[in-house]
C-alpha cells in the first residue's frame, strides 16, 4: 500500500533506513506514515499468517504495525514519531 | 483524595475540568502525546493545526476542548505518553508504562474515559496492506495529511462511513466509491427517530447529500465478497449489489468499519460487570447514567462506557466527575447535575435511533467464509472457530472463552479487540445460539503488549 500525501507536504525532510534501504520522509510523520508514504509497501509480516501487514487501526490498538527501531526496540509504527537517522527493521 | 482519570478525549477533559473546579489535582493519564482523544486528535506540531480544515463543522467544539485541555494540564498531574496497562480495584493501583519505564500509581477513585475503536467484520482479503479501518483512514487524513491510497473505497455502515467520505472528498481525495451495507430503504424508515438528534442528524444528511452530489458512486444494501490483490497491493473489491448482482470495483485501498465498540478493557480488569446491549450490539460495562459502576471508586464516561459520540462524551465526563465528588461528600451544583442528566437522557434516545438506522450486520459476520482469517494476530480462520464450536449437539466450546482456549482466538497481540465481535457471531451461529448467550472475551493484563520484563514485576 502507499499513503498519499495531500497537505502539509513541504515539511523538513528526514532520512531513515528500512532493512538497510533508504527511506525519505518528513518531520512530523509517524513511523507508519514515513514508511508507507515512502514506498515501503508493508511493515513487518505476520508470522502466523505468513503475509505482509501494514497496520490496520492507526490508533495503537491492533498491533499490526510492529517494527524494530535501533535504540527503541519493538514499537508500533503508528504510535511512534519518525526521526531523522532512524534505523528500522521489519520483524 | 487522589483521583485518577484515564483518557484525555472529550470525556476525560470535561471530567478533569470538574475535578479541578472542585479544588482537586487529579492524576491524568493518556497514552497519546497530546490528548484530544479520537475525534479531536491533533496532528503533530509540524503540521498545520487549522481547526476549520481538520474538524469541519466541529471546529468550534474542537478548539474549545483543546483550550480547556491545555489550560488544565498545569492544574493536574498530567502524564501524556503513558499507557495504563492494568488496574487493581482492591489495592487501588494503576500499572503504567511511560517511555519504557514502569510505575505503580495509587488512587482513591478512578474515572475511566478510554474511548472506542472501529468494529469490523472480516471480508476475504481484509488483512492485506491497503485495507484499514474507517477510523484509521480518518486518522491518516486528520493527523498526517494523508489518504490511505489513490483510489479508496469506503465500506461499512454508520455515521463515520459518510463523514469520512465527505472528509476525503473535501481534502481532494475523492473516494472511488462508498458502499453501505445498510439499504437506503432501511435508513429512510428509521430516519424519523433521528430527528431528536437535531444538528447531528442534519449534518449527517448533509454529508450523504454532498457525497452523492459530487458524483461519488454510492451503493447501498450491498454484501462485500472479497478484497482482491496480490502481495502488499489491493486491486479491487468484489461485492453483491442490493439486487444480488455481482460487481467489482477497481481500487488500491479499502477502509472498512461497522460502527464502534468500547475500549473497555480497563473497566473489565477493574471488575465492572458487563451486559449485552441489543441495540448497540456490544457488551457494555454496567454503570448508571451518572457513570457510577457497581465497583466502589470506579467511574466510567464517554465511548468507553457505551458508544454515544463526542457530545455525549463531554457531558458524561462532567457528570461522572460530579458523581464522584458527590459520593465523596463534596457539594456539587445541583442545577448542573440536572441539566446534564436531562441532556444525557435525550441524547441516549438519539443514539438508540442511530443504532437502529445503521445496524451491525450480524448476518455478514456469521457468513464469513471458512478460509477467511478472523483473528489477524494468530491467523485463526472462521473455519477454525466453527470447528471449535462443533455442532449444536456435540459442541465442544459452548462459550466464547472456551473457544478462546481451544483456538487462541483473542489471545493474540490485540487481545480480541479486532476479532471479538465477528468471532462471537461466528461461534454463536455454529452453536445455533444467540450471541449474547455465548459470553464475551474476558480481558487480561496487560491491556496492550508491554515489554515482558515490565509485566512480570
Ligand atoms: C478512529 C476514530 C475516529 C473517530 N472520529 C470521529 C469523528 O470524526 N467524529 C465523531 O463524532 N466521532 C468520531 N469518533 C467517535 C469517538 O469515539 C467520539 O467522538 C469521542 O472521541 C469519544 O470521546 P471519549 O472521550 O469517550 O474517548 P476518546 O476521544 O477516544 O479518548 C480516549 C482517550 O483515552 C486514551 N486511552 C485509552 N485507553 C488508555 C489506556 N489504557 N492508557 C492510557 N490512555 C488511554 C486514548 O489515548 C484517548 O486519547 C471516532 C472514533 C474512532 C475510534
Ligand atoms: S496500526 Fe493498529 S496498532 Fe498501529
mmCIF file of N, CA and C in Angstrom, chain B residues 151-268:
data_model
loop_
_atom_site.group_PDB
_atom_site.id
_atom_site.type_symbol
_atom_site.label_atom_id
_atom_site.label_comp_id
_atom_site.label_asym_id
_atom_site.label_seq_id
_atom_site.Cartn_x
_atom_site.Cartn_y
_atom_site.Cartn_z
ATOM 1 N N UNK B 151 -7.032 5.412 -4.993
ATOM 2 C CA UNK B 151 -8.432 5.101 -5.285
ATOM 3 C C UNK B 151 -8.977 4.318 -4.098
ATOM 4 N N UNK B 152 -9.653 5.042 -3.209
ATOM 5 C CA UNK B 152 -10.046 4.458 -1.929
ATOM 6 C C UNK B 152 -11.534 4.133 -1.933
ATOM 7 N N UNK B 153 -11.870 2.898 -1.624
ATOM 8 C CA UNK B 153 -13.271 2.515 -1.441
ATOM 9 C C UNK B 153 -13.574 2.509 0.050
ATOM 10 N N UNK B 154 -14.703 3.098 0.418
ATOM 11 C CA UNK B 154 -15.127 3.112 1.819
ATOM 12 C C UNK B 154 -16.293 2.144 1.962
ATOM 13 N N UNK B 155 -16.176 1.227 2.913
ATOM 14 C CA UNK B 155 -17.127 0.125 3.059
ATOM 15 C C UNK B 155 -17.568 -0.020 4.508
ATOM 16 N N UNK B 156 -18.848 -0.225 4.729
ATOM 17 C CA UNK B 156 -19.312 -0.483 6.098
ATOM 18 C C UNK B 156 -20.689 0.092 6.300
ATOM 19 N N UNK B 157 -20.931 0.572 7.524
ATOM 20 C CA UNK B 157 -22.143 1.335 7.748
ATOM 21 C C UNK B 157 -21.941 2.236 8.960
ATOM 22 N N UNK B 158 -22.799 3.243 9.075
ATOM 23 C CA UNK B 158 -22.740 4.123 10.244
ATOM 24 C C UNK B 158 -22.343 5.534 9.876
ATOM 25 N N UNK B 159 -22.478 6.436 10.850
ATOM 26 C CA UNK B 159 -22.189 7.850 10.593
ATOM 27 C C UNK B 159 -20.745 8.090 10.136
ATOM 28 N N UNK B 160 -19.801 7.312 10.680
ATOM 29 C CA UNK B 160 -18.396 7.542 10.335
ATOM 30 C C UNK B 160 -18.126 7.263 8.852
ATOM 31 N N UNK B 161 -18.865 6.315 8.275
ATOM 32 C CA UNK B 161 -18.690 5.993 6.848
ATOM 33 C C UNK B 161 -18.931 7.235 6.001
ATOM 34 N N UNK B 162 -20.028 7.907 6.282
ATOM 35 C CA UNK B 162 -20.422 9.059 5.457
ATOM 36 C C UNK B 162 -19.619 10.297 5.805
ATOM 37 N N UNK B 163 -19.313 10.455 7.087
ATOM 38 C CA UNK B 163 -18.454 11.577 7.483
ATOM 39 C C UNK B 163 -17.098 11.461 6.788
ATOM 40 N N UNK B 164 -16.542 10.259 6.800
ATOM 41 C CA UNK B 164 -15.219 10.055 6.205
ATOM 42 C C UNK B 164 -15.258 10.292 4.696
ATOM 43 N N UNK B 165 -16.334 9.825 4.048
ATOM 44 C CA UNK B 165 -16.464 10.042 2.607
ATOM 45 C C UNK B 165 -16.438 11.542 2.312
ATOM 46 N N UNK B 166 -17.170 12.286 3.129
ATOM 47 C CA UNK B 166 -17.219 13.742 2.969
ATOM 48 C C UNK B 166 -15.835 14.360 3.211
ATOM 49 N N UNK B 167 -15.166 13.900 4.274
ATOM 50 C CA UNK B 167 -13.851 14.466 4.603
ATOM 51 C C UNK B 167 -12.822 14.163 3.510
ATOM 52 N N UNK B 168 -12.846 12.957 2.964
ATOM 53 C CA UNK B 168 -11.920 12.629 1.882
ATOM 54 C C UNK B 168 -12.207 13.503 0.655
ATOM 55 N N UNK B 169 -13.474 13.646 0.366
ATOM 56 C CA UNK B 169 -13.878 14.481 -0.766
ATOM 57 C C UNK B 169 -13.345 15.908 -0.606
ATOM 58 N N UNK B 170 -13.582 16.475 0.579
ATOM 59 C CA UNK B 170 -13.151 17.856 0.849
ATOM 60 C C UNK B 170 -11.637 18.000 0.759
ATOM 61 N N UNK B 171 -10.938 16.945 1.149
ATOM 62 C CA UNK B 171 -9.476 17.018 1.191
ATOM 63 C C UNK B 171 -8.857 16.778 -0.181
ATOM 64 N N UNK B 172 -9.705 16.545 -1.176
ATOM 65 C CA UNK B 172 -9.169 16.321 -2.515
ATOM 66 C C UNK B 172 -8.824 14.871 -2.780
ATOM 67 N N UNK B 173 -9.346 13.979 -1.952
ATOM 68 C CA UNK B 173 -9.118 12.538 -2.170
ATOM 69 C C UNK B 173 -10.477 11.893 -2.406
ATOM 70 N N UNK B 174 -11.045 12.236 -3.525
ATOM 71 C CA UNK B 174 -12.380 11.770 -3.861
ATOM 72 C C UNK B 174 -12.464 10.246 -3.780
ATOM 73 N N UNK B 175 -13.349 9.689 -2.916
ATOM 74 C CA UNK B 175 -13.428 8.229 -2.791
ATOM 75 C C UNK B 175 -13.828 7.577 -4.113
ATOM 76 N N UNK B 176 -13.287 6.397 -4.397
ATOM 77 C CA UNK B 176 -13.648 5.664 -5.607
ATOM 78 C C UNK B 176 -15.090 5.201 -5.526
ATOM 79 N N UNK B 177 -15.560 4.915 -4.298
ATOM 80 C CA UNK B 177 -16.961 4.542 -4.093
ATOM 81 C C UNK B 177 -17.243 4.470 -2.602
ATOM 82 N N UNK B 178 -18.513 4.613 -2.269
ATOM 83 C CA UNK B 178 -18.967 4.384 -0.891
ATOM 84 C C UNK B 178 -19.946 3.223 -0.933
ATOM 85 N N UNK B 179 -19.654 2.184 -0.145
ATOM 86 C CA UNK B 179 -20.510 1.004 -0.095
ATOM 87 C C UNK B 179 -21.082 0.872 1.318
ATOM 88 N N UNK B 180 -22.385 1.065 1.415
ATOM 89 C CA UNK B 180 -23.047 0.981 2.721
ATOM 90 C C UNK B 180 -23.822 -0.333 2.766
ATOM 91 N N UNK B 181 -23.552 -1.159 3.772
ATOM 92 C CA UNK B 181 -24.256 -2.450 3.838
ATOM 93 C C UNK B 181 -25.714 -2.273 4.265
ATOM 94 N N UNK B 182 -26.050 -1.095 4.768
ATOM 95 C CA UNK B 182 -27.447 -0.833 5.127
ATOM 96 C C UNK B 182 -28.185 -0.293 3.905
ATOM 97 N N UNK B 183 -29.332 -0.883 3.617
ATOM 98 C CA UNK B 183 -30.108 -0.460 2.453
ATOM 99 C C UNK B 183 -30.688 0.934 2.674
ATOM 100 N N UNK B 184 -30.847 1.660 1.587
ATOM 101 C CA UNK B 184 -31.407 3.007 1.673
ATOM 102 C C UNK B 184 -32.789 2.972 2.334
ATOM 103 N N UNK B 185 -33.615 2.016 1.928
ATOM 104 C CA UNK B 185 -34.984 1.949 2.455
ATOM 105 C C UNK B 185 -34.976 1.761 3.975
ATOM 106 N N UNK B 186 -34.023 0.977 4.458
ATOM 107 C CA UNK B 186 -33.926 0.757 5.910
ATOM 108 C C UNK B 186 -33.607 2.069 6.628
ATOM 109 N N UNK B 187 -32.653 2.803 6.069
ATOM 110 C CA UNK B 187 -32.280 4.089 6.682
ATOM 111 C C UNK B 187 -33.448 5.058 6.642
ATOM 112 N N UNK B 188 -34.122 5.117 5.496
ATOM 113 C CA UNK B 188 -35.235 6.061 5.352
ATOM 114 C C UNK B 188 -36.338 5.747 6.379
ATOM 115 N N UNK B 189 -36.572 4.451 6.599
ATOM 116 C CA UNK B 189 -37.613 4.041 7.541
ATOM 117 C C UNK B 189 -37.292 4.509 8.961
ATOM 118 N N UNK B 190 -36.010 4.509 9.294
ATOM 119 C CA UNK B 190 -35.629 4.858 10.671
ATOM 120 C C UNK B 190 -35.314 6.332 10.853
ATOM 121 N N UNK B 191 -35.311 7.077 9.755
ATOM 122 C CA UNK B 191 -34.915 8.486 9.839
ATOM 123 C C UNK B 191 -35.758 9.304 10.819
ATOM 124 N N UNK B 192 -37.074 9.102 10.887
ATOM 125 C CA UNK B 192 -37.851 9.942 11.800
ATOM 126 C C UNK B 192 -37.338 9.894 13.247
ATOM 127 N N UNK B 193 -36.881 8.748 13.678
ATOM 128 C CA UNK B 193 -36.354 8.620 15.043
ATOM 129 C C UNK B 193 -35.116 9.463 15.258
ATOM 130 N N UNK B 194 -34.448 9.801 14.160
ATOM 131 C CA UNK B 194 -33.197 10.549 14.268
ATOM 132 C C UNK B 194 -33.411 12.051 14.423
ATOM 133 N N UNK B 195 -34.640 12.496 14.187
ATOM 134 C CA UNK B 195 -34.900 13.939 14.272
ATOM 135 C C UNK B 195 -34.530 14.499 15.634
ATOM 136 N N UNK B 196 -34.631 13.663 16.669
ATOM 137 C CA UNK B 196 -34.272 14.102 18.023
ATOM 138 C C UNK B 196 -32.811 14.524 18.110
ATOM 139 N N UNK B 197 -32.004 14.073 17.162
ATOM 140 C CA UNK B 197 -30.586 14.414 17.192
ATOM 141 C C UNK B 197 -30.292 15.834 16.730
ATOM 142 N N UNK B 198 -31.301 16.519 16.220
ATOM 143 C CA UNK B 198 -31.118 17.911 15.822
ATOM 144 C C UNK B 198 -29.975 18.078 14.836
ATOM 145 N N UNK B 199 -29.047 18.967 15.190
ATOM 146 C CA UNK B 199 -27.964 19.328 14.278
ATOM 147 C C UNK B 199 -27.157 18.117 13.830
ATOM 148 N N UNK B 200 -26.974 17.166 14.726
ATOM 149 C CA UNK B 200 -26.172 15.989 14.374
ATOM 150 C C UNK B 200 -26.827 15.253 13.210
ATOM 151 N N UNK B 201 -28.142 15.142 13.260
ATOM 152 C CA UNK B 201 -28.892 14.483 12.197
ATOM 153 C C UNK B 201 -28.763 15.245 10.886
ATOM 154 N N UNK B 202 -28.930 16.554 10.940
ATOM 155 C CA UNK B 202 -28.871 17.342 9.707
ATOM 156 C C UNK B 202 -27.478 17.328 9.101
ATOM 157 N N UNK B 203 -26.470 17.328 9.959
ATOM 158 C CA UNK B 203 -25.099 17.238 9.435
ATOM 159 C C UNK B 203 -24.893 15.916 8.716
ATOM 160 N N UNK B 204 -25.428 14.837 9.314
ATOM 161 C CA UNK B 204 -25.301 13.524 8.694
ATOM 162 C C UNK B 204 -25.943 13.497 7.315
ATOM 163 N N UNK B 205 -27.141 14.061 7.234
ATOM 164 C CA UNK B 205 -27.835 14.119 5.935
ATOM 165 C C UNK B 205 -27.031 14.938 4.933
ATOM 166 N N UNK B 206 -26.450 16.014 5.438
ATOM 167 C CA UNK B 206 -25.661 16.888 4.574
ATOM 168 C C UNK B 206 -24.463 16.128 3.990
ATOM 169 N N UNK B 207 -23.786 15.354 4.825
ATOM 170 C CA UNK B 207 -22.626 14.591 4.334
ATOM 171 C C UNK B 207 -23.059 13.629 3.233
ATOM 172 N N UNK B 208 -24.166 12.935 3.482
ATOM 173 C CA UNK B 208 -24.645 11.958 2.487
ATOM 174 C C UNK B 208 -24.987 12.656 1.176
ATOM 175 N N UNK B 209 -25.675 13.790 1.292
ATOM 176 C CA UNK B 209 -26.090 14.513 0.090
ATOM 177 C C UNK B 209 -24.871 15.038 -0.660
ATOM 178 N N UNK B 210 -23.888 15.553 0.071
ATOM 179 C CA UNK B 210 -22.714 16.134 -0.569
ATOM 180 C C UNK B 210 -21.925 15.068 -1.325
ATOM 181 N N UNK B 211 -21.827 13.896 -0.743
ATOM 182 C CA UNK B 211 -21.080 12.815 -1.385
ATOM 183 C C UNK B 211 -21.777 12.398 -2.678
ATOM 184 N N UNK B 212 -23.097 12.279 -2.625
ATOM 185 C CA UNK B 212 -23.853 11.923 -3.834
ATOM 186 C C UNK B 212 -23.768 13.038 -4.874
ATOM 187 N N UNK B 213 -23.922 14.287 -4.420
ATOM 188 C CA UNK B 213 -23.935 15.409 -5.352
ATOM 189 C C UNK B 213 -22.604 15.514 -6.095
ATOM 190 N N UNK B 214 -21.525 15.097 -5.428
ATOM 191 C CA UNK B 214 -20.207 15.174 -6.066
ATOM 192 C C UNK B 214 -20.011 14.050 -7.073
ATOM 193 N N UNK B 215 -20.998 13.169 -7.156
ATOM 194 C CA UNK B 215 -20.911 12.106 -8.149
ATOM 195 C C UNK B 215 -20.103 10.901 -7.711
ATOM 196 N N UNK B 216 -19.813 10.818 -6.417
ATOM 197 C CA UNK B 216 -19.122 9.618 -5.922
ATOM 198 C C UNK B 216 -20.092 8.442 -6.043
ATOM 199 N N UNK B 217 -19.675 7.342 -6.667
ATOM 200 C CA UNK B 217 -20.582 6.198 -6.768
ATOM 201 C C UNK B 217 -20.961 5.681 -5.376
ATOM 202 N N UNK B 218 -22.254 5.537 -5.159
ATOM 203 C CA UNK B 218 -22.755 5.075 -3.863
ATOM 204 C C UNK B 218 -23.571 3.814 -4.089
ATOM 205 N N UNK B 219 -23.269 2.772 -3.331
ATOM 206 C CA UNK B 219 -24.037 1.529 -3.392
ATOM 207 C C UNK B 219 -24.547 1.235 -1.989
ATOM 208 N N UNK B 220 -25.839 0.974 -1.874
ATOM 209 C CA UNK B 220 -26.404 0.695 -0.548
ATOM 210 C C UNK B 220 -27.035 -0.683 -0.536
ATOM 211 N N UNK B 221 -27.076 -1.268 0.645
ATOM 212 C CA UNK B 221 -27.633 -2.605 0.783
ATOM 213 C C UNK B 221 -26.745 -3.674 0.163
ATOM 214 N N UNK B 222 -25.428 -3.396 0.107
ATOM 215 C CA UNK B 222 -24.502 -4.341 -0.539
ATOM 216 C C UNK B 222 -24.039 -5.429 0.426
ATOM 217 N N UNK B 223 -23.489 -6.498 -0.137
ATOM 218 C CA UNK B 223 -22.761 -7.515 0.632
ATOM 219 C C UNK B 223 -21.361 -7.620 0.033
ATOM 220 N N UNK B 224 -20.328 -7.280 0.818
ATOM 221 C CA UNK B 224 -18.966 -7.416 0.289
ATOM 222 C C UNK B 224 -18.629 -8.890 0.117
ATOM 223 N N UNK B 225 -17.884 -9.214 -0.945
ATOM 224 C CA UNK B 225 -17.486 -10.607 -1.184
ATOM 225 C C UNK B 225 -15.996 -10.825 -0.949
ATOM 226 N N UNK B 226 -15.161 -9.972 -1.500
ATOM 227 C CA UNK B 226 -13.711 -10.158 -1.333
ATOM 228 C C UNK B 226 -12.960 -8.897 -1.724
ATOM 229 N N UNK B 227 -11.855 -8.687 -1.023
ATOM 230 C CA UNK B 227 -10.913 -7.648 -1.420
ATOM 231 C C UNK B 227 -9.805 -8.374 -2.161
ATOM 232 N N UNK B 228 -9.621 -8.009 -3.415
ATOM 233 C CA UNK B 228 -8.648 -8.737 -4.223
ATOM 234 C C UNK B 228 -7.326 -7.981 -4.254
ATOM 235 N N UNK B 229 -6.283 -8.686 -4.654
ATOM 236 C CA UNK B 229 -4.980 -8.065 -4.748
ATOM 237 C C UNK B 229 -3.902 -9.119 -4.704
ATOM 238 N N UNK B 230 -2.661 -8.647 -4.661
ATOM 239 C CA UNK B 230 -1.530 -9.561 -4.562
ATOM 240 C C UNK B 230 -0.450 -8.887 -3.735
ATOM 241 N N UNK B 231 0.281 -9.678 -2.940
ATOM 242 C CA UNK B 231 1.363 -9.133 -2.127
ATOM 243 C C UNK B 231 0.854 -8.016 -1.236
ATOM 244 N N UNK B 232 1.503 -6.858 -1.347
ATOM 245 C CA UNK B 232 1.057 -5.757 -0.499
ATOM 246 C C UNK B 232 0.258 -4.703 -1.280
ATOM 247 N N UNK B 233 -0.431 -5.167 -2.341
ATOM 248 C CA UNK B 233 -1.246 -4.265 -3.156
ATOM 249 C C UNK B 233 -2.694 -4.737 -3.244
ATOM 250 N N UNK B 234 -3.613 -3.856 -2.936
ATOM 251 C CA UNK B 234 -5.033 -4.126 -3.173
ATOM 252 C C UNK B 234 -5.347 -3.766 -4.624
ATOM 253 N N UNK B 235 -6.172 -4.584 -5.290
ATOM 254 C CA UNK B 235 -6.524 -4.232 -6.672
ATOM 255 C C UNK B 235 -8.017 -4.034 -6.885
ATOM 256 N N UNK B 236 -8.841 -4.539 -5.977
ATOM 257 C CA UNK B 236 -10.271 -4.352 -6.190
ATOM 258 C C UNK B 236 -11.118 -4.862 -5.042
ATOM 259 N N UNK B 237 -12.398 -4.546 -5.150
ATOM 260 C CA UNK B 237 -13.363 -5.027 -4.166
ATOM 261 C C UNK B 237 -14.520 -5.656 -4.925
ATOM 262 N N UNK B 238 -14.784 -6.919 -4.616
ATOM 263 C CA UNK B 238 -15.918 -7.609 -5.233
ATOM 264 C C UNK B 238 -17.083 -7.585 -4.247
ATOM 265 N N UNK B 239 -18.260 -7.287 -4.757
ATOM 266 C CA UNK B 239 -19.428 -7.237 -3.872
ATOM 267 C C UNK B 239 -20.687 -7.595 -4.634
ATOM 268 N N UNK B 240 -21.742 -7.756 -3.861
ATOM 269 C CA UNK B 240 -23.041 -8.065 -4.435
ATOM 270 C C UNK B 240 -23.929 -6.851 -4.201
ATOM 271 N N UNK B 241 -24.605 -6.399 -5.235
ATOM 272 C CA UNK B 241 -25.492 -5.245 -5.060
ATOM 273 C C UNK B 241 -26.745 -5.676 -4.301
ATOM 274 N N UNK B 242 -27.557 -4.686 -3.958
ATOM 275 C CA UNK B 242 -28.795 -4.976 -3.229
ATOM 276 C C UNK B 242 -29.680 -5.936 -4.014
ATOM 277 N N UNK B 243 -29.543 -5.905 -5.342
ATOM 278 C CA UNK B 243 -30.364 -6.803 -6.174
ATOM 279 C C UNK B 243 -29.700 -8.140 -6.450
ATOM 280 N N UNK B 244 -28.538 -8.341 -5.842
ATOM 281 C CA UNK B 244 -27.897 -9.648 -5.978
ATOM 282 C C UNK B 244 -26.952 -9.774 -7.164
ATOM 283 N N UNK B 245 -26.679 -8.661 -7.859
ATOM 284 C CA UNK B 245 -25.745 -8.719 -8.991
ATOM 285 C C UNK B 245 -24.307 -8.656 -8.492
ATOM 286 N N UNK B 246 -23.428 -9.413 -9.109
ATOM 287 C CA UNK B 246 -22.015 -9.401 -8.735
ATOM 288 C C UNK B 246 -21.320 -8.230 -9.425
ATOM 289 N N UNK B 247 -20.541 -7.482 -8.658
ATOM 290 C CA UNK B 247 -19.823 -6.328 -9.199
ATOM 291 C C UNK B 247 -18.392 -6.336 -8.677
ATOM 292 N N UNK B 248 -17.506 -5.697 -9.420
ATOM 293 C CA UNK B 248 -16.148 -5.483 -8.928
ATOM 294 C C UNK B 248 -15.752 -4.038 -9.168
ATOM 295 N N UNK B 249 -15.138 -3.439 -8.173
ATOM 296 C CA UNK B 249 -14.634 -2.070 -8.304
ATOM 297 C C UNK B 249 -13.118 -2.115 -8.246
ATOM 298 N N UNK B 250 -12.468 -1.397 -9.141
ATOM 299 C CA UNK B 250 -11.013 -1.297 -9.052
ATOM 300 C C UNK B 250 -10.655 -0.262 -7.994
ATOM 301 N N UNK B 251 -9.684 -0.581 -7.143
ATOM 302 C CA UNK B 251 -9.249 0.370 -6.101
ATOM 303 C C UNK B 251 -7.876 -0.069 -5.608
ATOM 304 N N UNK B 252 -7.173 0.827 -4.912
ATOM 305 C CA UNK B 252 -5.896 0.408 -4.326
ATOM 306 C C UNK B 252 -5.916 0.479 -2.802
ATOM 307 N N UNK B 253 -7.090 0.806 -2.242
ATOM 308 C CA UNK B 253 -7.206 0.802 -0.781
ATOM 309 C C UNK B 253 -8.679 0.677 -0.408
ATOM 310 N N UNK B 254 -8.919 0.052 0.727
ATOM 311 C CA UNK B 254 -10.277 -0.096 1.248
ATOM 312 C C UNK B 254 -10.254 0.272 2.729
ATOM 313 N N UNK B 255 -11.161 1.162 3.134
ATOM 314 C CA UNK B 255 -11.346 1.423 4.565
ATOM 315 C C UNK B 255 -12.689 0.839 4.947
ATOM 316 N N UNK B 256 -12.725 0.076 6.024
ATOM 317 C CA UNK B 256 -13.970 -0.572 6.406
ATOM 318 C C UNK B 256 -14.262 -0.439 7.897
ATOM 319 N N UNK B 257 -15.536 -0.474 8.234
ATOM 320 C CA UNK B 257 -15.934 -0.405 9.639
ATOM 321 C C UNK B 257 -17.439 -0.397 9.761
ATOM 322 N N UNK B 258 -17.916 -1.021 10.832
ATOM 323 C CA UNK B 258 -19.353 -1.105 11.078
ATOM 324 C C UNK B 258 -19.629 -0.601 12.500
ATOM 325 N N UNK B 259 -19.573 0.700 12.658
ATOM 326 C CA UNK B 259 -19.798 1.269 13.977
ATOM 327 C C UNK B 259 -18.579 1.098 14.872
ATOM 328 N N UNK B 260 -18.775 1.367 16.148
ATOM 329 C CA UNK B 260 -17.660 1.368 17.098
ATOM 330 C C UNK B 260 -17.938 0.394 18.230
ATOM 331 N N UNK B 261 -16.868 0.037 18.944
ATOM 332 C CA UNK B 261 -17.014 -0.746 20.169
ATOM 333 C C UNK B 261 -16.167 -0.111 21.258
ATOM 334 N N UNK B 262 -16.640 -0.172 22.492
ATOM 335 C CA UNK B 262 -15.885 0.483 23.566
ATOM 336 C C UNK B 262 -14.518 -0.159 23.795
ATOM 337 N N UNK B 263 -13.557 0.663 24.115
ATOM 338 C CA UNK B 263 -12.269 0.195 24.612
ATOM 339 C C UNK B 263 -12.443 0.034 26.128
ATOM 340 N N UNK B 264 -13.047 -1.062 26.520
ATOM 341 C CA UNK B 264 -13.472 -1.199 27.934
ATOM 342 C C UNK B 264 -12.597 -2.182 28.709
ATOM 343 N N UNK B 265 -11.371 -2.408 28.232
ATOM 344 C CA UNK B 265 -10.518 -3.412 28.875
ATOM 345 C C UNK B 265 -10.202 -3.058 30.324
ATOM 346 N N UNK B 266 -9.965 -1.772 30.609
ATOM 347 C CA UNK B 266 -9.627 -1.413 31.995
ATOM 348 C C UNK B 266 -10.844 -1.587 32.908
ATOM 349 N N UNK B 267 -12.027 -1.247 32.398
ATOM 350 C CA UNK B 267 -13.248 -1.455 33.189
ATOM 351 C C UNK B 267 -13.398 -2.939 33.515
ATOM 352 N N UNK B 268 -13.073 -3.781 32.543
ATOM 353 C CA UNK B 268 -13.136 -5.228 32.729
ATOM 354 C C UNK B 268 -12.172 -5.657 33.841
#
